[in-house]
């Protein structure tokens, strides 16, 4: 009895030790070097600004940027949330349309032949050239920005999607034929799962694309958002504000990217981990 | 026809066709469990060509062959002779350019649509995103769902479990294919092909990707499974020893366009095992076929 009571906390402690050792080992393998590089770069930056007497409007010290966040974080959050909303809507709409179209293009040759030239034309148009047109159509709302964001992530997802849907293993298709599977079943059970790695590759790329679309859109038609902040910082030569906006963009894009990676890992858990 | 050495029978393709069903009944070919004859294959001048004009490739010449219900026939021949194409014609995965294929008196297409033809491919062709059990359940999923994902009834799931037990993988149902060895993956593919209880099982070099030891192990495993299920098997291989060990009959194909060069009945006693390789007839047939195999490759 006495031993049992004493034994349990020991076992728990052993488990805690093991899990903390696992976390430590994961940290050492994945984060230690990037974090060390970050610390060194920041230290060099801080030192160089002081040593070479670089003016703040050209390059502020990292410590000055950090300090400037205090008192401004509420306002920054407001702008970040707006950009995130525009980019996310653009991301969902652009990728959604691209994936439906990719499936249709991969399944029906006639759709591919009819639409591909127009898709290429659309791709070759610079988004900045389209922005005034989008403003005319959607007015000064968030929608021209959402449209710009959707347009910019549409093409890579479409191309990857078509490639993924078409890349199904021939023998798998023959197996499905031998089982008398319908076209819908072949799509659901072979082509769609098979295209998932391609689709996720595109979804990761388009995180950044949709952010670029939203920011470029805000440069042209917005009075709020991180893109708008960068323009405002430029007008007032407020380098600290510019850095705050850039850091917010980086944090937003990185968290979003990590979220997609986590979903990818869950959906594609059948793939061999690299 | 008697071979020059007089130990085993060699039939001309024409004679073999007529003789086969009778032989199968009185010799080593087993009856099906239910006492019903099933899985009789009949092909009539089947050929397959690809392309047209000057670029036309004749993959399979005119092949007429009959396979008795419950028989085990191996097809051997040099690389590119059209063995796989012929197997796909039997299973209606490809359409013949001329001639027709019948299984149990019905067109091959009707049999495929009725899921009466099982296919095992060169690679295991397991869906990496499904567990072993889900892979084996696939034929039932497809038969039931009609595009929607419906639950497979318990009676079918019991058949899946029985199939997994038959291939010795009852403890691996929840694993993903990548967690299995090559031999185990081949066994899953075999279970998946067997689970709808097909009249005919078509196997296209199913052990080609395995190492020699695993390959022999798998051949013996297939033998034991076949002894139990007694479905008609047409087995394509380029491994002569494997063909002789497994089959009641070995068909040798010529170079492209593939036609039947020889059709040999293997009179080795059953049940067979590794010991069957020590039988004097085994070595004799293997030696003869090996020589013929190389000659057919040079023709």
Coordinates of C-alpha atoms in Angstrom, one line a residue:
Chain A
X1 CA 0.0 0.0 0.0
X2 CA 2.7 2.3 1.1
X3 CA 4.7 1.5 -2.0
X4 CA 1.7 1.9 -4.3
X5 CA 1.1 5.4 -3.0
X6 CA 4.7 6.4 -3.4
X7 CA 4.9 4.7 -6.8
X8 CA 2.2 6.6 -8.6
X9 CA 3.8 10.1 -8.3
X10 CA 7.1 8.6 -9.4
X11 CA 5.5 7.2 -12.5
X12 CA 3.8 10.5 -13.2
X13 CA 7.1 12.3 -12.8
X14 CA 8.7 9.9 -15.2
X15 CA 6.0 10.6 -17.8
X16 CA 6.4 14.4 -17.3
X17 CA 10.2 14.0 -17.6
X18 CA 9.7 12.0 -20.8
X19 CA 7.3 14.5 -22.4
X20 CA 9.4 17.5 -21.4
X21 CA 12.5 15.8 -22.9
X22 CA 10.5 15.2 -26.1
X23 CA 9.5 18.9 -26.3
X24 CA 13.1 19.9 -25.6
X25 CA 14.4 17.6 -28.4
X26 CA 11.7 19.0 -30.8
X27 CA 12.8 22.5 -29.9
X28 CA 16.5 21.7 -30.4
X29 CA 15.8 20.1 -33.8
X30 CA 13.4 22.6 -35.2
X31 CA 13.7 26.0 -33.5
X32 CA 17.1 26.3 -31.9
X33 CA 19.0 27.4 -35.0
X34 CA 16.4 29.7 -36.5
X35 CA 16.0 31.4 -33.1
X36 CA 19.8 31.7 -32.7
X37 CA 20.0 33.4 -36.1
X38 CA 17.2 35.7 -35.2
X39 CA 18.9 36.8 -32.0
X40 CA 22.2 37.3 -33.8
X41 CA 20.6 39.4 -36.6
X42 CA 18.7 41.5 -34.1
X43 CA 21.8 42.1 -32.0
X44 CA 23.9 43.0 -35.1
X45 CA 21.1 45.3 -36.3
X46 CA 20.9 47.1 -32.9
X47 CA 24.6 47.4 -32.8
X48 CA 25.0 48.7 -36.5
X49 CA 22.3 51.4 -36.0
X50 CA 24.1 52.8 -33.0
X51 CA 27.7 52.2 -34.4
X52 CA 27.0 53.8 -37.8
X53 CA 24.6 56.5 -36.4
X54 CA 21.9 55.5 -38.9
X55 CA 18.9 57.9 -38.5
X56 CA 15.7 56.5 -37.2
X57 CA 13.7 57.5 -40.3
X58 CA 16.1 55.3 -42.4
X59 CA 16.4 52.3 -40.1
X60 CA 15.1 52.4 -36.5
X61 CA 16.7 50.2 -33.8
X62 CA 14.8 46.9 -33.0
X63 CA 14.5 48.0 -29.4
X64 CA 12.8 51.3 -30.6
X65 CA 10.4 49.3 -32.8
X66 CA 9.5 47.1 -29.8
X67 CA 8.9 50.1 -27.5
X68 CA 6.8 51.8 -30.2
X69 CA 4.3 48.9 -30.0
X70 CA 3.1 50.0 -26.6
X71 CA 0.0 52.2 -26.8
X72 CA -0.4 51.4 -30.5
X73 CA -1.3 47.8 -30.3
X74 CA -5.1 48.4 -30.2
X75 CA -5.1 50.4 -33.4
X76 CA -2.7 48.0 -35.1
X77 CA -5.0 45.1 -34.2
X78 CA -7.9 46.9 -35.8
X79 CA -6.0 47.3 -39.1
X80 CA -4.6 43.8 -38.9
X81 CA -8.0 42.3 -38.4
X82 CA -9.4 44.2 -41.4
X83 CA -6.5 43.0 -43.7
X84 CA -6.9 39.4 -42.4
X85 CA -10.7 39.5 -43.1
X86 CA -10.1 40.8 -46.7
X87 CA -7.3 38.3 -47.4
X88 CA -9.2 35.4 -45.8
X89 CA -12.3 36.1 -47.9
X90 CA -10.2 36.5 -51.0
X91 CA -8.4 33.2 -50.1
X92 CA -11.6 31.3 -49.6
X93 CA -13.4 32.7 -52.7
X94 CA -10.3 32.5 -55.0
X95 CA -9.3 29.0 -54.0
X96 CA -12.9 27.7 -53.9
X97 CA -13.6 28.8 -57.5
X98 CA -10.2 27.6 -58.6
X99 CA -10.7 24.1 -57.2
X100 CA -14.2 23.7 -58.6
X101 CA -12.9 24.9 -62.0
X102 CA -9.8 22.6 -61.7
X103 CA -12.0 19.6 -61.1
X104 CA -14.3 20.5 -64.1
X105 CA -11.2 21.1 -66.3
X106 CA -9.6 17.8 -65.3
X107 CA -12.8 15.8 -65.8
X108 CA -14.1 17.4 -69.0
X109 CA -11.7 18.1 -71.8
X110 CA -14.1 20.5 -73.4
X111 CA -14.2 22.7 -70.3
X112 CA -10.4 22.7 -70.2
X113 CA -10.0 23.6 -73.9
X114 CA -12.7 26.3 -73.7
X115 CA -11.5 28.0 -70.5
X116 CA -7.7 27.6 -70.5
X117 CA -7.0 30.5 -72.9
X118 CA -9.1 32.9 -70.8
X119 CA -7.5 31.8 -67.6
X120 CA -4.1 32.5 -69.2
X121 CA -5.2 36.0 -70.3
X122 CA -6.5 36.6 -66.8
X123 CA -3.2 35.5 -65.4
X124 CA -1.2 37.8 -67.7
X125 CA -3.1 40.9 -66.5
X126 CA -1.3 42.7 -63.7
X127 CA -3.6 43.0 -60.7
X128 CA -2.8 46.7 -60.3
X129 CA -4.2 47.4 -63.8
X130 CA -7.5 45.7 -62.8
X131 CA -7.9 47.5 -59.5
X132 CA -9.6 50.6 -60.9
X133 CA -12.1 48.4 -62.7
X134 CA -12.8 46.5 -59.5
X135 CA -13.4 49.8 -57.6
X136 CA -15.9 50.8 -60.3
X137 CA -17.7 47.5 -60.0
X138 CA -17.7 47.1 -56.2
X139 CA -17.3 50.7 -55.0
X140 CA -15.2 51.8 -52.0
X141 CA -16.0 48.7 -49.9
X142 CA -13.8 45.8 -48.9
X143 CA -15.0 43.8 -52.0
X144 CA -12.6 45.2 -54.6
X145 CA -9.8 44.3 -52.2
X146 CA -11.3 40.8 -51.6
X147 CA -11.6 40.4 -55.4
X148 CA -7.9 41.4 -55.9
X149 CA -6.9 38.9 -53.3
X150 CA -9.1 36.2 -54.8
X151 CA -7.7 36.9 -58.3
X152 CA -4.1 36.7 -57.2
X153 CA -4.5 33.3 -55.5
X154 CA -6.8 31.8 -58.2
X155 CA -4.2 30.9 -60.8
X156 CA -1.7 28.8 -58.8
X157 CA -4.5 26.8 -57.2
X158 CA -6.1 26.2 -60.6
X159 CA -2.9 25.0 -62.2
X160 CA -2.0 22.7 -59.2
X161 CA -5.5 21.5 -58.9
X162 CA -5.8 20.4 -62.6
X163 CA -2.4 18.8 -62.3
X164 CA -3.3 17.0 -59.1
X165 CA -6.7 15.7 -60.4
X166 CA -5.0 14.4 -63.5
X167 CA -2.1 12.8 -61.7
X168 CA -4.1 9.8 -60.4
X169 CA -2.3 6.5 -60.8
X170 CA -3.4 4.7 -64.0
X171 CA -3.4 1.3 -62.2
X172 CA -5.7 2.8 -59.5
X173 CA -8.1 3.9 -62.3
X174 CA -7.9 0.4 -63.8
X175 CA -8.7 -1.1 -60.4
X176 CA -11.7 1.2 -60.1
X177 CA -12.8 0.1 -63.6
X178 CA -12.5 -3.5 -62.6
X179 CA -14.7 -2.7 -59.6
X180 CA -17.2 -1.0 -61.9
X181 CA -16.9 2.3 -60.1
X182 CA -18.9 5.3 -61.5
X183 CA -17.2 8.5 -62.6
X184 CA -18.3 10.2 -59.4
X185 CA -16.8 7.4 -57.3
X186 CA -13.5 7.5 -59.2
X187 CA -13.4 11.2 -58.5
X188 CA -14.3 11.0 -54.8
X189 CA -12.2 8.0 -54.0
X190 CA -9.1 8.3 -56.2
X191 CA -8.7 11.6 -57.9
X192 CA -9.6 13.9 -55.0
X193 CA -7.5 12.2 -52.3
X194 CA -4.7 11.9 -54.9
X195 CA -4.8 15.6 -55.6
X196 CA -4.7 16.6 -52.0
X197 CA -0.9 17.1 -51.8
X198 CA -1.0 19.3 -54.9
X199 CA -4.0 21.3 -53.5
X200 CA -2.3 21.8 -50.1
X201 CA 0.9 23.0 -51.9
X202 CA -1.2 25.6 -53.7
X203 CA -3.1 26.5 -50.5
X204 CA 0.2 27.2 -48.8
X205 CA 1.4 29.4 -51.6
X206 CA -1.8 31.3 -51.8
X207 CA -1.6 32.3 -48.1
X208 CA 1.1 34.8 -49.1
X209 CA -0.6 35.6 -52.5
X210 CA -3.9 36.5 -50.8
X211 CA -2.0 38.8 -48.4
X212 CA -0.3 40.5 -51.3
X213 CA -3.6 40.9 -53.1
X214 CA -5.2 42.4 -50.0
X215 CA -2.3 44.8 -49.3
X216 CA -2.1 46.0 -53.0
X217 CA -5.9 46.4 -52.9
X218 CA -5.6 48.6 -49.8
X219 CA -3.0 50.7 -51.4
X220 CA -5.5 51.6 -54.1
X221 CA -8.9 51.6 -52.4
X222 CA -8.9 51.7 -48.6
X223 CA -8.8 53.9 -45.6
X224 CA -7.8 51.2 -43.2
X225 CA -5.8 48.0 -43.1
X226 CA -2.1 47.1 -43.0
X227 CA -1.6 48.2 -46.7
X228 CA -3.2 51.5 -45.9
X229 CA -0.9 51.9 -42.9
X230 CA 2.2 51.3 -45.0
X231 CA 1.1 54.1 -47.4
X232 CA 0.3 56.4 -44.5
X233 CA 3.7 55.6 -42.9
X234 CA 5.4 56.4 -46.2
X235 CA 3.6 59.7 -46.5
X236 CA 4.5 60.8 -43.0
X237 CA 8.0 59.2 -43.2
X238 CA 7.0 57.2 -40.1
X239 CA 9.4 54.3 -40.3
X240 CA 8.4 53.0 -36.9
X241 CA 4.8 52.7 -38.1
X242 CA 6.0 51.0 -41.3
X243 CA 8.0 48.4 -39.3
X244 CA 5.0 47.8 -37.0
X245 CA 2.8 47.2 -40.1
X246 CA 5.4 44.9 -41.7
X247 CA 5.8 42.9 -38.4
X248 CA 2.0 42.6 -38.1
X249 CA 1.8 41.3 -41.8
X250 CA 4.6 38.8 -41.1
X251 CA 2.9 37.5 -37.9
X252 CA -0.4 37.2 -39.7
X253 CA 1.0 35.4 -42.7
X254 CA 3.1 33.1 -40.6
X255 CA 0.2 32.1 -38.2
X256 CA -2.1 31.5 -41.2
X257 CA 0.6 29.5 -43.0
X258 CA 1.1 27.4 -39.8
X259 CA -2.6 26.8 -39.5
X260 CA -2.7 25.5 -43.1
X261 CA 0.3 23.3 -42.4
X262 CA -1.4 21.8 -39.3
X263 CA -4.6 21.1 -41.3
X264 CA -2.4 19.6 -44.1
X265 CA -0.7 17.3 -41.6
X266 CA -4.0 16.1 -40.3
X267 CA -5.6 15.5 -43.7
X268 CA -2.4 14.0 -45.3
X269 CA -1.4 11.9 -42.3
X270 CA -1.3 8.9 -44.7
X271 CA 1.8 10.4 -46.4
X272 CA 5.2 9.3 -45.3
X273 CA 6.6 12.0 -43.0
X274 CA 9.7 13.6 -44.4
Chain B
X1 CA -0.2 -34.8 -77.4
X2 CA 2.6 -36.3 -75.4
X3 CA 5.9 -34.4 -74.9
X4 CA 9.0 -35.9 -76.5
X5 CA 10.1 -37.0 -73.0
X6 CA 6.7 -38.6 -72.4
X7 CA 6.3 -37.3 -68.8
X8 CA 3.8 -34.5 -69.2
X9 CA 1.1 -33.6 -71.7
X10 CA 1.5 -30.8 -74.1
X11 CA -1.6 -29.8 -76.0
X12 CA -1.8 -27.8 -79.2
X13 CA -3.9 -24.8 -78.3
X14 CA -6.9 -26.1 -80.4
X15 CA -6.9 -29.6 -78.7
X16 CA -6.3 -28.0 -75.3
X17 CA -9.4 -25.9 -75.7
X18 CA -11.6 -28.9 -76.3
X19 CA -10.0 -31.1 -73.7
X20 CA -9.7 -28.8 -70.8
X21 CA -13.1 -28.8 -69.2
X22 CA -13.1 -32.6 -69.2
X23 CA -9.6 -32.8 -67.7
X24 CA -10.5 -30.4 -65.0
X25 CA -13.3 -32.5 -63.8
X26 CA -11.5 -35.7 -63.5
X27 CA -8.1 -34.5 -62.5
X28 CA -6.6 -31.9 -60.2
X29 CA -8.9 -29.0 -60.8
X30 CA -11.1 -28.5 -57.7
X31 CA -14.8 -28.1 -57.6
X32 CA -16.2 -24.9 -56.1
X33 CA -17.4 -25.0 -52.6
X34 CA -21.1 -24.8 -53.5
X35 CA -20.9 -27.5 -56.1
X36 CA -21.5 -24.9 -58.8
X37 CA -19.2 -24.7 -61.7
X38 CA -18.1 -21.1 -62.1
X39 CA -15.4 -19.0 -63.7
X40 CA -15.3 -20.7 -67.2
X41 CA -13.4 -18.4 -69.6
X42 CA -13.8 -18.5 -73.3
X43 CA -12.0 -16.3 -75.8
X44 CA -12.7 -16.3 -79.5
X45 CA -10.0 -14.9 -81.8
X46 CA -9.3 -12.0 -79.4
X47 CA -6.7 -9.5 -80.6
X48 CA -5.7 -6.0 -79.5
X49 CA -4.0 -3.3 -81.6
X50 CA -3.1 0.2 -80.6
X51 CA -2.9 3.2 -82.9
X52 CA -3.6 3.2 -86.6
X53 CA -1.9 3.4 -90.0
X54 CA 1.9 3.1 -90.0
X55 CA 2.1 3.6 -86.3
X56 CA -0.2 0.6 -85.5
X57 CA 1.1 -1.7 -82.8
X58 CA -0.4 -5.2 -82.7
X59 CA -0.1 -6.1 -79.0
X60 CA -2.1 -9.4 -79.0
X61 CA -2.6 -11.6 -82.0
X62 CA -5.6 -13.9 -82.4
X63 CA -6.0 -15.8 -79.2
X64 CA -8.7 -18.4 -78.7
X65 CA -8.5 -20.2 -75.4
X66 CA -10.8 -21.9 -72.9
X67 CA -10.2 -22.1 -69.2
X68 CA -12.1 -24.5 -67.1
X69 CA -14.0 -23.4 -64.0
X70 CA -11.7 -23.4 -60.9
X71 CA -8.6 -24.0 -63.0
X72 CA -5.2 -22.3 -62.3
X73 CA -3.6 -21.2 -65.5
X74 CA -0.3 -19.3 -65.8
X75 CA 0.6 -17.3 -68.8
X76 CA 4.4 -16.9 -69.4
X77 CA 6.2 -15.2 -72.3
X78 CA 9.0 -12.7 -73.0
X79 CA 8.7 -9.0 -71.9
X80 CA 6.3 -7.0 -74.1
X81 CA 4.6 -10.0 -75.6
X82 CA 1.2 -8.8 -74.6
X83 CA 0.6 -11.0 -71.5
X84 CA -0.7 -8.1 -69.4
X85 CA -2.8 -6.7 -72.4
X86 CA -4.4 -10.2 -72.8
X87 CA -5.2 -10.3 -69.1
X88 CA -6.8 -6.9 -69.3
X89 CA -8.9 -8.1 -72.2
X90 CA -10.1 -11.0 -70.1
X91 CA -11.1 -8.6 -67.3
X92 CA -12.7 -6.0 -69.7
X93 CA -10.3 -3.4 -68.5
X94 CA -9.4 -3.1 -72.2
X95 CA -11.7 -3.7 -75.1
X96 CA -10.5 -6.2 -77.8
X97 CA -10.0 -4.9 -81.3
X98 CA -11.4 -8.2 -82.7
X99 CA -13.1 -11.2 -81.1
X100 CA -14.8 -11.5 -77.8
X101 CA -14.3 -12.8 -74.3
X102 CA -16.9 -14.7 -72.3
X103 CA -17.0 -15.7 -68.7
X104 CA -19.5 -18.3 -67.6
X105 CA -21.2 -17.8 -71.0
X106 CA -21.7 -14.1 -70.4
X107 CA -19.7 -11.2 -72.0
X108 CA -16.7 -10.2 -69.9
X109 CA -18.2 -6.7 -69.6
X110 CA -21.4 -8.0 -67.9
X111 CA -19.2 -10.1 -65.5
X112 CA -17.0 -7.1 -64.7
X113 CA -20.1 -4.9 -64.1
X114 CA -21.4 -7.6 -61.8
X115 CA -18.1 -7.6 -60.0
X116 CA -17.5 -11.2 -60.8
X117 CA -13.9 -10.6 -62.0
X118 CA -11.2 -9.8 -59.5
X119 CA -7.9 -8.2 -60.5
X120 CA -4.6 -8.2 -58.8
X121 CA -2.0 -5.8 -60.3
X122 CA 1.8 -5.8 -60.5
X123 CA 1.9 -3.3 -57.7
X124 CA -0.5 -3.8 -54.8
X125 CA -2.3 -0.6 -55.7
X126 CA -3.5 0.1 -52.2
X127 CA -5.0 3.4 -51.5
X128 CA -2.4 5.0 -49.2
X129 CA -5.1 7.2 -47.5
X130 CA -7.2 4.2 -46.4
X131 CA -6.4 1.6 -43.7
X132 CA -5.8 -2.0 -44.7
X133 CA -9.4 -2.9 -43.7
X134 CA -10.8 0.1 -45.6
X135 CA -8.8 -1.0 -48.7
X136 CA -10.3 -4.5 -48.5
X137 CA -13.8 -3.0 -47.9
X138 CA -13.4 -0.9 -51.1
X139 CA -15.3 -3.3 -53.4
X140 CA -18.3 -3.3 -51.1
X141 CA -18.1 0.5 -50.6
X142 CA -18.2 1.0 -54.4
X143 CA -20.9 -1.6 -54.9
X144 CA -23.2 0.2 -52.3
X145 CA -22.4 3.8 -52.3
X146 CA -23.2 4.9 -55.9
X147 CA -21.2 8.1 -55.4
X148 CA -22.2 8.6 -51.8
X149 CA -20.4 7.3 -48.7
X150 CA -22.7 4.8 -47.2
X151 CA -22.0 2.4 -44.3
X152 CA -21.2 -1.1 -45.4
X153 CA -23.5 -3.7 -43.6
X154 CA -22.0 -5.9 -40.9
X155 CA -22.4 -9.1 -43.0
X156 CA -20.0 -7.6 -45.6
X157 CA -17.6 -6.3 -42.9
X158 CA -17.5 -9.9 -41.6
X159 CA -16.5 -11.1 -45.0
X160 CA -13.8 -8.4 -45.0
X161 CA -12.5 -9.7 -41.7
X162 CA -12.6 -13.3 -43.0
X163 CA -10.6 -12.3 -46.1
X164 CA -8.0 -10.6 -43.9
X165 CA -7.8 -13.8 -41.8
X166 CA -7.4 -15.8 -44.9
X167 CA -4.4 -13.8 -45.9
X168 CA -3.1 -13.8 -42.4
X169 CA -3.5 -10.1 -41.7
X170 CA -6.3 -10.0 -39.2
X171 CA -4.2 -8.0 -36.8
X172 CA -3.2 -5.4 -39.3
X173 CA -6.6 -4.1 -40.3
X174 CA -6.1 -0.6 -38.7
X175 CA -2.7 -0.1 -40.2
X176 CA -1.9 2.2 -43.2
X177 CA -0.4 0.5 -46.3
X178 CA 2.9 2.3 -45.8
X179 CA 3.3 0.6 -42.5
X180 CA 3.3 -2.9 -44.2
X181 CA 6.1 -4.8 -45.9
X182 CA 5.9 -5.5 -49.7
X183 CA 4.7 -9.0 -49.1
X184 CA 2.0 -7.9 -46.7
X185 CA 0.8 -5.3 -49.2
X186 CA 0.5 -8.0 -51.8
X187 CA -1.6 -10.1 -49.4
X188 CA -3.9 -7.1 -48.8
X189 CA -4.4 -6.8 -52.6
X190 CA -5.2 -10.5 -52.8
X191 CA -7.7 -10.1 -49.9
X192 CA -9.3 -7.1 -51.7
X193 CA -9.6 -9.1 -54.9
X194 CA -11.1 -12.1 -53.1
X195 CA -13.6 -10.4 -50.9
X196 CA -16.4 -10.0 -53.5
X197 CA -16.0 -13.8 -54.2
X198 CA -15.2 -13.4 -57.9
X199 CA -15.7 -16.2 -60.4
X200 CA -12.4 -15.3 -62.0
X201 CA -9.2 -13.9 -60.4
X202 CA -6.8 -12.3 -62.9
X203 CA -3.3 -11.7 -61.5
X204 CA -0.8 -9.6 -63.3
X205 CA 2.7 -10.5 -62.1
X206 CA 1.5 -9.8 -58.5
X207 CA 4.8 -10.7 -56.9
X208 CA 7.1 -9.1 -59.4
X209 CA 8.2 -6.3 -57.0
X210 CA 9.1 -8.7 -54.2
X211 CA 12.4 -10.2 -53.3
X212 CA 13.0 -13.9 -54.0
X213 CA 12.2 -15.2 -50.5
X214 CA 9.1 -13.2 -50.1
X215 CA 8.0 -14.1 -53.6
X216 CA 8.2 -17.8 -52.8
X217 CA 6.4 -17.3 -49.6
X218 CA 3.7 -15.4 -51.4
X219 CA 3.4 -18.1 -54.0
X220 CA 2.9 -20.7 -51.3
X221 CA 0.4 -18.5 -49.6
X222 CA -1.5 -18.0 -52.9
X223 CA -1.5 -21.8 -53.3
X224 CA -3.0 -22.4 -49.9
X225 CA -5.6 -19.6 -50.4
X226 CA -6.6 -21.0 -53.8
X227 CA -6.9 -24.6 -52.4
X228 CA -9.5 -23.1 -50.1
X229 CA -11.4 -20.7 -52.4
X230 CA -11.1 -22.6 -55.6
X231 CA -11.8 -19.7 -57.9
X232 CA -10.5 -19.7 -61.5
X233 CA -7.1 -18.0 -61.6
X234 CA -5.3 -16.7 -64.6
X235 CA -1.8 -15.7 -63.5
X236 CA 0.6 -13.8 -65.6
X237 CA 4.3 -14.2 -64.7
X238 CA 7.7 -14.3 -66.2
X239 CA 8.9 -16.6 -63.4
X240 CA 8.8 -20.1 -64.8
X241 CA 9.3 -22.0 -61.6
X242 CA 6.5 -20.0 -60.0
X243 CA 4.2 -20.8 -62.9
X244 CA 4.9 -24.5 -62.7
X245 CA 4.6 -24.7 -59.0
X246 CA 1.2 -22.9 -58.9
X247 CA -0.6 -24.0 -62.1
X248 CA -2.5 -26.8 -63.6
X249 CA -1.6 -25.4 -67.0
X250 CA 1.0 -23.1 -68.4
X251 CA 0.4 -21.2 -71.5
X252 CA 3.5 -19.8 -73.3
X253 CA 3.0 -16.7 -75.5
X254 CA 5.2 -15.7 -78.4
X255 CA 6.8 -12.3 -79.0
X256 CA 4.5 -9.4 -80.0
X257 CA 1.9 -9.8 -81.4
X258 CA 1.4 -12.3 -78.7
X259 CA -0.2 -15.6 -79.7
X260 CA -0.2 -19.0 -77.8
X261 CA 3.0 -20.9 -78.7
X262 CA 2.5 -23.8 -76.3
X263 CA -0.1 -25.0 -73.8
X264 CA 1.2 -27.4 -71.2
X265 CA -0.7 -29.3 -68.6
X266 CA 1.2 -29.6 -65.3
X267 CA 0.5 -33.0 -63.8
X268 CA 2.3 -32.4 -60.5
X269 CA 0.3 -33.9 -57.6
X270 CA -1.7 -31.6 -55.3
X271 CA -1.7 -30.2 -52.7
X272 CA 1.6 -28.7 -53.7
X273 CA 4.3 -27.2 -51.4
X274 CA 8.0 -26.3 -51.6
X275 CA 8.6 -30.1 -51.7
X276 CA 6.9 -30.2 -55.1
X277 CA 10.0 -28.6 -56.5
X278 CA 11.9 -31.8 -55.7
X279 CA 9.6 -33.8 -58.0
X280 CA 11.5 -35.0 -61.1
X281 CA 8.7 -33.7 -63.3
X282 CA 9.1 -30.2 -61.9
X283 CA 12.7 -29.8 -63.0
X284 CA 12.0 -31.3 -66.3
X285 CA 9.1 -29.0 -67.1
X286 CA 11.0 -25.9 -65.8
X287 CA 14.0 -26.8 -67.9
X288 CA 12.0 -27.3 -71.0
X289 CA 10.0 -24.2 -70.5
X290 CA 13.1 -22.1 -69.8
X291 CA 14.6 -23.2 -73.0
X292 CA 11.4 -22.5 -74.9
X293 CA 11.0 -19.2 -73.2
X294 CA 14.4 -18.0 -74.4
X295 CA 13.7 -19.3 -77.9
X296 CA 10.4 -17.5 -78.0
X297 CA 12.2 -14.3 -77.0
X298 CA 14.6 -14.6 -79.9
X299 CA 12.0 -15.5 -82.6

